[in-house]
Coordinates of C-alpha atoms and ligand atoms in Angstrom, one line a residue:
X1 CA 134.1 76.2 95.2
X2 CA 135.7 79.5 94.9
X3 CA 132.3 81.1 94.1
X4 CA 130.7 79.3 97.1
X5 CA 133.3 80.7 99.5
X6 CA 133.0 84.2 98.1
X7 CA 129.3 84.1 98.5
X8 CA 129.6 82.9 102.1
X9 CA 132.0 85.6 102.9
X10 CA 129.8 88.2 101.4
X11 CA 126.7 86.8 103.3
X12 CA 128.8 87.0 106.6
X13 CA 129.7 90.6 105.9
X14 CA 126.1 91.5 105.2
X15 CA 125.1 89.9 108.4
X16 CA 127.8 91.7 110.4
X17 CA 126.8 95.1 109.0
X18 CA 123.1 94.2 109.8
X19 CA 123.8 93.3 113.3
X20 CA 126.2 96.2 113.9
X21 CA 123.5 98.7 112.6
X22 CA 120.8 97.1 114.8
X23 CA 123.1 97.3 117.8
X24 CA 123.9 100.9 117.0
X25 CA 120.4 101.8 116.6
X26 CA 119.1 100.4 120.0
X27 CA 120.8 103.1 122.2
X28 CA 119.8 106.0 120.0
X29 CA 116.0 105.9 120.8
X30 CA 116.4 106.4 124.7
X31 CA 118.9 109.2 123.9
X32 CA 116.4 110.9 121.7
X33 CA 113.4 110.5 124.1
X34 CA 115.4 111.6 127.2
X35 CA 117.0 114.7 125.5
X36 CA 113.6 115.7 124.2
X37 CA 112.2 115.4 127.8
X38 CA 115.0 117.3 129.4
X39 CA 114.9 120.0 126.7
X40 CA 111.2 120.7 127.3
X41 CA 112.0 121.2 131.1
X42 CA 114.9 123.6 130.3
X43 CA 113.3 126.0 127.9
X44 CA 115.1 129.4 128.1
X45 CA 118.2 127.9 129.8
X46 CA 121.7 128.4 128.5
X47 CA 121.9 124.6 127.8
X48 CA 119.0 124.7 125.3
X49 CA 121.4 125.1 122.4
X50 CA 123.7 122.2 123.5
X51 CA 120.6 119.9 123.9
X52 CA 119.6 120.9 120.3
X53 CA 123.1 119.8 119.1
X54 CA 122.8 116.5 120.9
X55 CA 119.2 116.0 119.5
X56 CA 120.4 116.8 115.9
X57 CA 123.3 114.5 116.0
X58 CA 121.3 111.6 117.6
X59 CA 118.8 112.1 114.9
X60 CA 121.5 111.9 112.2
X61 CA 122.9 108.7 113.8
X62 CA 119.3 107.3 113.7
X63 CA 118.8 108.2 110.0
X64 CA 122.2 106.7 109.1
X65 CA 121.5 103.4 110.9
X66 CA 118.1 103.2 109.3
X67 CA 119.5 103.8 105.9
X68 CA 122.3 101.2 106.4
X69 CA 119.6 98.7 107.5
X70 CA 117.6 99.4 104.3
X71 CA 120.7 99.1 102.0
X72 CA 121.7 95.7 103.6
X73 CA 118.1 94.6 103.1
X74 CA 118.2 95.7 99.5
X75 CA 121.5 94.1 98.8
X76 CA 120.7 90.8 100.5
X77 CA 117.3 90.8 98.6
X78 CA 115.3 90.7 101.7
X79 CA 113.4 94.0 101.5
X80 CA 109.9 92.6 101.0
X81 CA 107.2 95.0 99.7
X82 CA 103.6 94.8 100.8
X83 CA 100.9 94.9 98.2
X84 CA 98.4 97.5 99.1
X85 CA 95.9 99.5 97.1
X86 CA 96.1 103.1 98.3
X87 CA 95.6 106.7 97.3
X88 CA 98.8 108.5 96.7
X89 CA 97.0 111.8 97.5
X90 CA 96.9 110.9 101.1
X91 CA 100.5 109.9 101.3
X92 CA 101.6 113.1 99.7
X93 CA 99.4 115.3 102.0
X94 CA 100.7 113.5 105.0
X95 CA 104.4 113.9 103.9
X96 CA 103.9 117.6 103.3
X97 CA 102.2 118.0 106.7
X98 CA 105.1 116.1 108.4
X99 CA 107.7 118.3 106.7
X100 CA 105.6 121.5 107.8
X101 CA 105.6 120.3 111.4
X102 CA 109.3 119.8 111.4
X103 CA 109.7 123.2 109.8
X104 CA 107.8 124.9 112.5
X105 CA 109.6 122.8 115.2
X106 CA 112.9 124.5 115.6
X107 CA 114.1 124.4 112.0
X108 CA 115.8 127.7 111.2
X109 CA 114.6 127.8 107.6
X110 CA 111.4 129.7 107.6
X111 CA 108.6 130.7 105.2
X112 CA 108.9 127.7 103.0
X113 CA 105.8 127.2 100.9
X114 CA 104.4 124.0 99.7
X115 CA 102.1 123.8 96.7
X116 CA 100.0 120.7 95.9
X117 CA 96.6 120.4 94.3
X118 CA 95.2 117.2 95.8
X119 CA 94.1 114.7 93.2
X120 CA 93.0 111.1 93.7
X121 CA 95.7 108.7 92.4
X122 CA 95.2 105.2 93.2
X123 CA 98.2 102.8 93.0
X124 CA 99.2 99.4 94.2
X125 CA 102.3 98.9 96.2
X126 CA 103.9 99.3 99.6
X127 CA 102.4 102.5 101.2
X128 CA 105.1 102.9 103.8
X129 CA 107.9 102.5 101.4
X130 CA 106.4 104.9 98.9
X131 CA 105.9 107.3 101.7
X132 CA 109.7 106.9 102.6
X133 CA 110.5 107.9 98.9
X134 CA 108.4 111.0 99.2
X135 CA 109.8 112.0 102.6
X136 CA 113.3 111.7 101.1
X137 CA 112.5 113.7 97.9
X138 CA 110.6 116.4 99.9
X139 CA 113.3 116.6 102.5
X140 CA 116.0 117.0 99.9
X141 CA 114.0 119.7 98.1
X142 CA 113.7 121.4 101.5
X143 CA 117.4 120.9 102.4
X144 CA 118.8 122.2 99.1
X145 CA 116.6 125.3 98.9
X146 CA 117.0 128.6 100.8
X147 CA 114.6 130.3 103.1
X148 CA 111.3 131.3 101.5
X149 CA 111.5 128.8 98.7
X150 CA 108.6 127.0 97.1
X151 CA 108.3 123.3 96.8
X152 CA 105.6 122.0 94.4
X153 CA 104.3 118.5 94.3
X154 CA 102.3 117.5 91.3
X155 CA 100.9 114.1 89.9
X156 CA 99.8 113.3 86.4
X157 CA 98.5 110.2 84.6
X158 CA 100.6 109.3 81.6
X159 CA 99.7 106.0 79.7
X160 CA 99.3 103.6 82.6
X161 CA 101.6 105.4 85.0
X162 CA 101.2 108.0 87.6
X163 CA 104.1 110.5 87.5
X164 CA 104.9 112.3 90.7
X165 CA 107.1 115.4 90.5
X166 CA 108.7 117.3 93.4
X167 CA 110.0 120.6 92.3
X168 CA 112.0 123.1 94.1
X169 CA 113.6 126.4 93.3
X170 CA 116.9 125.9 95.2
X171 CA 120.4 125.5 94.2
X172 CA 120.0 122.8 91.5
X173 CA 121.9 119.6 91.3
X174 CA 125.7 119.9 91.5
X175 CA 127.2 118.8 88.1
X176 CA 129.7 116.6 90.0
X177 CA 126.9 114.6 91.7
X178 CA 124.6 114.5 88.7
X179 CA 126.0 111.4 86.9
X180 CA 126.0 109.4 90.2
X181 CA 122.9 110.9 91.8
X182 CA 121.2 107.5 92.5
X183 CA 124.3 105.6 93.6
X184 CA 125.5 105.0 97.1
X185 CA 127.3 107.8 99.0
X186 CA 126.8 110.5 96.3
X187 CA 126.4 113.4 98.6
X188 CA 127.0 117.1 98.8
X189 CA 125.4 117.7 102.1
X190 CA 127.2 117.9 105.5
X191 CA 124.2 116.3 107.2
X192 CA 123.5 113.7 104.6
X193 CA 124.5 110.2 104.0
X194 CA 124.1 110.0 100.3
X195 CA 122.0 106.8 100.7
X196 CA 118.5 108.3 100.4
X197 CA 118.3 108.5 96.6
X198 CA 119.9 105.1 96.2
X199 CA 117.2 103.6 98.4
X200 CA 114.5 105.5 96.6
X201 CA 115.6 104.1 93.2
X202 CA 115.6 100.5 94.5
X203 CA 112.1 100.9 96.1
X204 CA 110.6 102.6 92.9
X205 CA 112.1 100.0 90.5
X206 CA 110.8 97.2 92.6
X207 CA 107.3 98.6 92.1
X208 CA 107.9 98.6 88.3
X209 CA 108.5 102.3 88.1
X210 CA 111.2 104.7 87.3
X211 CA 112.9 107.6 89.0
X212 CA 114.9 110.4 87.5
X213 CA 115.9 114.1 88.0
X214 CA 116.5 117.3 86.0
X215 CA 117.6 120.8 86.7
X216 CA 115.0 123.4 86.0
X217 CA 115.3 126.2 83.5
X218 CA 116.8 129.4 85.0
X219 CA 114.0 131.8 86.1
X220 CA 114.9 135.1 87.7
X221 CA 118.3 133.7 88.6
X222 CA 116.8 130.6 90.3
X223 CA 117.3 127.3 89.0
X224 CA 116.3 124.4 91.3
X225 CA 115.7 120.8 90.4
X226 CA 112.7 118.5 89.9
X227 CA 112.7 114.8 90.9
X228 CA 110.2 112.5 89.3
X229 CA 109.1 109.0 89.9
X230 CA 106.5 106.9 88.1
X231 CA 104.4 104.2 89.4
X232 CA 102.2 101.8 87.3
X233 CA 98.6 102.4 88.1
X234 CA 98.2 98.7 88.8
X235 CA 101.3 96.6 89.4
X236 CA 100.3 93.0 88.6
X237 CA 102.8 91.6 91.1
X238 CA 105.4 92.9 93.3
X239 CA 108.9 91.4 93.4
X240 CA 111.5 91.5 96.1
X241 CA 113.9 94.4 95.7
X242 CA 116.7 93.2 93.4
X243 CA 119.5 95.8 93.9
X244 CA 120.7 97.9 91.0
X245 CA 124.4 98.6 91.4
X246 CA 125.7 101.9 89.8
Ligands
ADP1 N1 116.5 118.7 95.4 C1 117.8 118.8 95.2 N2 118.5 119.8 94.8 C2 119.8 119.8 94.7 N3 120.6 118.7 94.9 C3 119.9 117.5 95.3 C4 118.5 117.6 95.5 N4 118.2 116.3 96.0 C5 119.4 115.6 96.0 N5 120.4 116.4 95.6 C6 121.8 115.9 95.5 O1 121.9 114.5 95.6 C7 122.7 114.1 96.7 C8 122.2 112.8 97.2 O2 121.0 112.8 97.8 P1 120.6 111.8 98.9 O3 120.9 110.4 98.3 O4 119.1 112.0 99.3 O5 121.6 111.9 100.0 P2 121.7 113.1 101.2 O6 120.4 113.9 101.2 O7 121.9 112.3 102.3 O8 123.0 113.8 100.8 C9 122.6 115.3 97.7 O9 123.7 115.3 98.6 C10 122.6 116.5 96.7 O10 123.9 116.8 96.2
MG2 MG1 118.6 112.9 101.2

């Protein structure tokens, strides 16, 4: 009886968070589109900087609500994964291109270099969700590196797994964060939510893979970090995301 009540209360809480996040999300889109429109009409104006601040904050709110929606889906076990056969090569190339476009569009960090030697890597899983994982890792690599840094993406086949590595030569992983890197709200970033890696871990594990990270060896005073995830070359079946709590 007690258990049933607790479960009901927990479901009501998840539903409330879900509805609240959806409701918060709805007004963000028109703000984003209209600010973007007004901004392009006001190039060179003194208000340009203010509009950039509005845009940046609206985007941050959008990321936060999207992340909260994903976390509620994961924790209520309703994040379903598609089963698609796809080439990781294309997902990696597209993600790198998206990040490059963002870099050229107003981001102050310049001269970032991306290295990737495209290689066919066929896997089975949810292409959109794997792309989300890559966006997250590459954006983190970008965010925690300084101007002129190099981000290298690599793939290799080991046993029956494809291992993807995203390496940067930035500041390295903060020792306080390291032990709880993949748990919720572990963040050392002013603009971050600390939900990204938690979502990545749940997505990758639901594909039967693993995700981990290490600090690189110190070279010329630069350390940097490498994040890896593995995906089975052929997942026999995909399950719903069952949350891992850490
Ligand atoms: N490439 C990286 N280099 C150094 N630290 C990182 C890197 N990626 C992630 N981290 C650390 O892990 C934390 C959690 O990352 P994440 O879950 O993506 O949240 P967010 O990016 O919103 O802060 C970051 O705040 C940062 O401290
Ligand atoms: Mg992040």
